[in-house]
Amino acid sequence: MTRRDHPRSTYRLQIREAFDLDAAAAVVPYLRDLGADWVYLSPVLEAEPGSDHGYDVVDHSRVDPARGGAAGLDALSTAAHDADLGVLVDIVPNHVGVATPKASVWWWDVLTHGRESRWAEAFDVDWAAGGGKLLLPVLGEPAAADGTIEGLEVVGDELHYYDNVYPIAPGTAAEGDDAAAVHARQSYELVHWKRADTDLNYRRFFAVNTLAGIRVEIPRVFDESHVEIGRWFREGLVDGLRVDHPDGLADPGGYLDRLAELTGGAHVLVEKILEGDERLAEDWATDGTTGYDALADLDRVFVDPSGAEALGALDSRLRDGDGPDDWHEMILGTKRGIADGILGSEIRRLARLLSDDGRADDRVVDALAELAAAFPVYRSYLPQGAEHLDEAAEVATAHRPDLAATIAEVVAVLHDAEHPAAVRFQQTSGMVMAKGVEDTAFYRYSRLATLTEVGADPAEFSLTPAEFHDRQQLRLAERPFGMTTLSTHDTKRSADVRARVSVLAEVAEEWAATLERLRSLAPVGDGPFENILWQTVVGAWPASRERLHDYAEKASREASSSTTWTDRTPEAEAFEERMHAAVDAAFDDDQVRHEVERIVDVLRPAGWSNSLGVALLQLTGPGSPDVYQGGELWDFSLVDPDNRREVDFEARRRLLADVVAGTVPPVDETGAAKLLVTHRALTLRRDRPELFTRYAPLPVLGERRDHVVAADRGGALVVATRLPVSLEQAGGWDDTVVLTRGGAWVDVLTGRRLEGGHVRLAELLETYPVALLAPADSQV
């Protein structure tokens, strides 16, 4: 077998010190047996010391020694290629890690030499706004009027601020100088951390001060930040790339063109969030996105539309008039809060670019913040997407008619693709969207936690099978090699948590009553957040006390409605005490634990059915499916870092051996049934690609036809149960049949043989709620 230019599937591995490239090489045989086509690695360039995720690269010139180094990548590549698996690697062109300045090669040089550094142009710094200095928002308290900073001292040729270390430029320190005097002569200035919201003068990744943006649009910066990546392709170590956050770049399309030249036109995917009907730019040199758009569709076809009214009413009742329950109105407010708050410095920099004197006019700042809040997608790519700017202007003007003239003036400039402010606005709008929606509103909107996932529009509650089929056909036509996914390192809840939570739409009234009892037994004092918290608890149950406490703290502080990460008021402290007490009550209070376990018993079987259904549709559907590490068994992970926990591959090897030997496991707590579905679907797709060349809905006849999603993939037939609770309440499948082309079929999950063009679902789905049929006369 020879490797493909495009993967038929991928398996994502999180590479870190505890699971390095050599460890990854050791699991390649298991991945091959599982049926995976390519190995997909998280970032492997040298990252911030101790980083578990790798998105904070500090040295582009080498593979991280802590992750196995060049020898480890060579071992992984050799193992994968010997097993006929391709290798896909995640890269991070937008930013570098600067949490430990001395570890960050380019950053340390810029701090040392300022604008004279050979790397000064690599960073997007507004030197004038900082008075000629790079502002570093790290101080716990502002400097004294005389420049004294408590905790700052000279240590050799370095300035130390507690555990933080910064360089002293040559010739800027003399014997007897105090730390304040030396600090005053540097090309950087340590300032109070709160000034990041207003005065920061370097571009970041979103609002993360320790991730500084770089300018890969400059040829030299591209060349030197991709020198090691280029080696991977020259030496045949890597076959494809996943590009992190291209929306942060000044020119994503131009960057992808350069990347195509560097890699010889290799398989490249972009981590791009598409909103609604938004389409990926046709002129980009990419095979597609990393699949969040597919995730949203796959989730929603398993959500019961009949639950929308009751769950919406519950969400409104819990708010009791405190804040909007309309999704679009909510995000207009949360995005504006981000533009005024943690990204205020970015908005003010835009205003300076629009001024004649380099100062930020307050009305221009106001207008820019309104436009960013109203922007309907992550960004435009002028001249493409100009209509989104016009739409934002219309919404912003309607919302703030007093700013109409200023908005019009600003928009006229932002339409000019060559203007620095237009370029910068395109880089900024996505930051406001990500922080205002994914990291704020997603933790406030409580109608159904399944809906608030990366890339999803919570205003869309569910999809009918017909709507789902239409989108699948469009995906096949537009991006047949794009990735599809269900769980990633960025998802708020894993696919299996969401699959169980989706069942709440089928038992909406029962959930409302259960939540009321939980709120009475363990009151927290924030109705929408309590709904989100308890949905997540029952979705992930059983989970450790520590994991649920960690989730609750992160979710509540991201929501920033009753508590925040920074402003530790007495009211916020009291809220968090009640919140953590509620989590503890799920373990320690018999009544609370009973309520949790009772509703989990209701949800669990249907959740398993949904999990198997969504997995099969993704693994067999249009695009290239990715399995996130460990997700071949039940995986009830929550938001990062919970979803980066270590995976027990040895346990999976043992279970897979049973499956390969022909065992048909039950649908139970072990998750072996999901492993069976994953193995058989991936293997059939890899070894029989001719069975997956098209997408056509299969006709379904009978009263229960709305409870099935069935499609012909070009020879392989895929059948999945939906809305299992109401199906059971209706008495099962009865006489419902799916129509096929006739002939003989074999269900590769059970080995059951079926004849004829009318397949009874009661027979087909007797063992599992899903089926994968292949022609019986073919080699499977």
mmCIF file of C-alpha atoms in Angstrom, residues 336 340 346-356 359-372 400 403 405-407 409-411 413-414 421 425:
data_model
loop_
_atom_site.group_PDB
_atom_site.id
_atom_site.type_symbol
_atom_site.label_atom_id
_atom_site.label_comp_id
_atom_site.label_asym_id
_atom_site.label_seq_id
_atom_site.Cartn_x
_atom_site.Cartn_y
_atom_site.Cartn_z
ATOM 1 C CA ARG A 336 -18.958 44.767 22.893
ATOM 2 C CA ASP A 340 -14.284 47.618 25.622
ATOM 3 C CA GLU A 346 -6.497 46.435 20.150
ATOM 4 C CA ILE A 347 -9.448 48.722 19.395
ATOM 5 C CA ARG A 348 -7.458 51.767 20.466
ATOM 6 C CA ARG A 349 -4.599 50.775 18.206
ATOM 7 C CA LEU A 350 -7.034 50.629 15.302
ATOM 8 C CA ALA A 351 -8.206 54.116 16.204
ATOM 9 C CA ARG A 352 -4.626 55.376 16.159
ATOM 10 C CA LEU A 353 -4.160 53.921 12.678
ATOM 11 C CA LEU A 354 -7.232 55.861 11.540
ATOM 12 C CA SER A 355 -6.043 59.185 12.956
ATOM 13 C CA ASP A 356 -3.841 61.844 11.452
ATOM 14 C CA ARG A 359 -3.952 59.531 18.814
ATOM 15 C CA ALA A 360 -7.074 57.495 19.496
ATOM 16 C CA ASP A 361 -10.214 59.608 19.127
ATOM 17 C CA ASP A 362 -12.858 58.430 21.600
ATOM 18 C CA ARG A 363 -15.711 58.526 19.054
ATOM 19 C CA VAL A 364 -13.656 56.482 16.597
ATOM 20 C CA VAL A 365 -12.868 53.999 19.378
ATOM 21 C CA ASP A 366 -16.599 53.763 20.124
ATOM 22 C CA ALA A 367 -17.471 53.238 16.451
ATOM 23 C CA LEU A 368 -14.785 50.577 15.983
ATOM 24 C CA ALA A 369 -15.986 48.705 19.074
ATOM 25 C CA GLU A 370 -19.558 48.732 17.725
ATOM 26 C CA LEU A 371 -18.408 47.450 14.335
ATOM 27 C CA ALA A 372 -16.342 44.672 15.909
ATOM 28 C CA ARG A 400 -26.044 53.381 17.900
ATOM 29 C CA LEU A 403 -22.519 57.218 15.926
ATOM 30 C CA ALA A 405 -21.603 59.586 10.839
ATOM 31 C CA THR A 406 -18.476 58.253 12.547
ATOM 32 C CA ILE A 407 -19.307 54.669 11.635
ATOM 33 C CA GLU A 409 -16.351 57.465 7.985
ATOM 34 C CA VAL A 410 -14.619 54.493 9.594
ATOM 35 C CA VAL A 411 -16.217 51.945 7.265
ATOM 36 C CA VAL A 413 -11.515 53.512 5.275
ATOM 37 C CA LEU A 414 -11.941 49.878 6.339
ATOM 38 C CA ALA A 421 -6.354 49.986 9.624
ATOM 39 C CA PHE A 425 -9.354 45.321 11.634
#
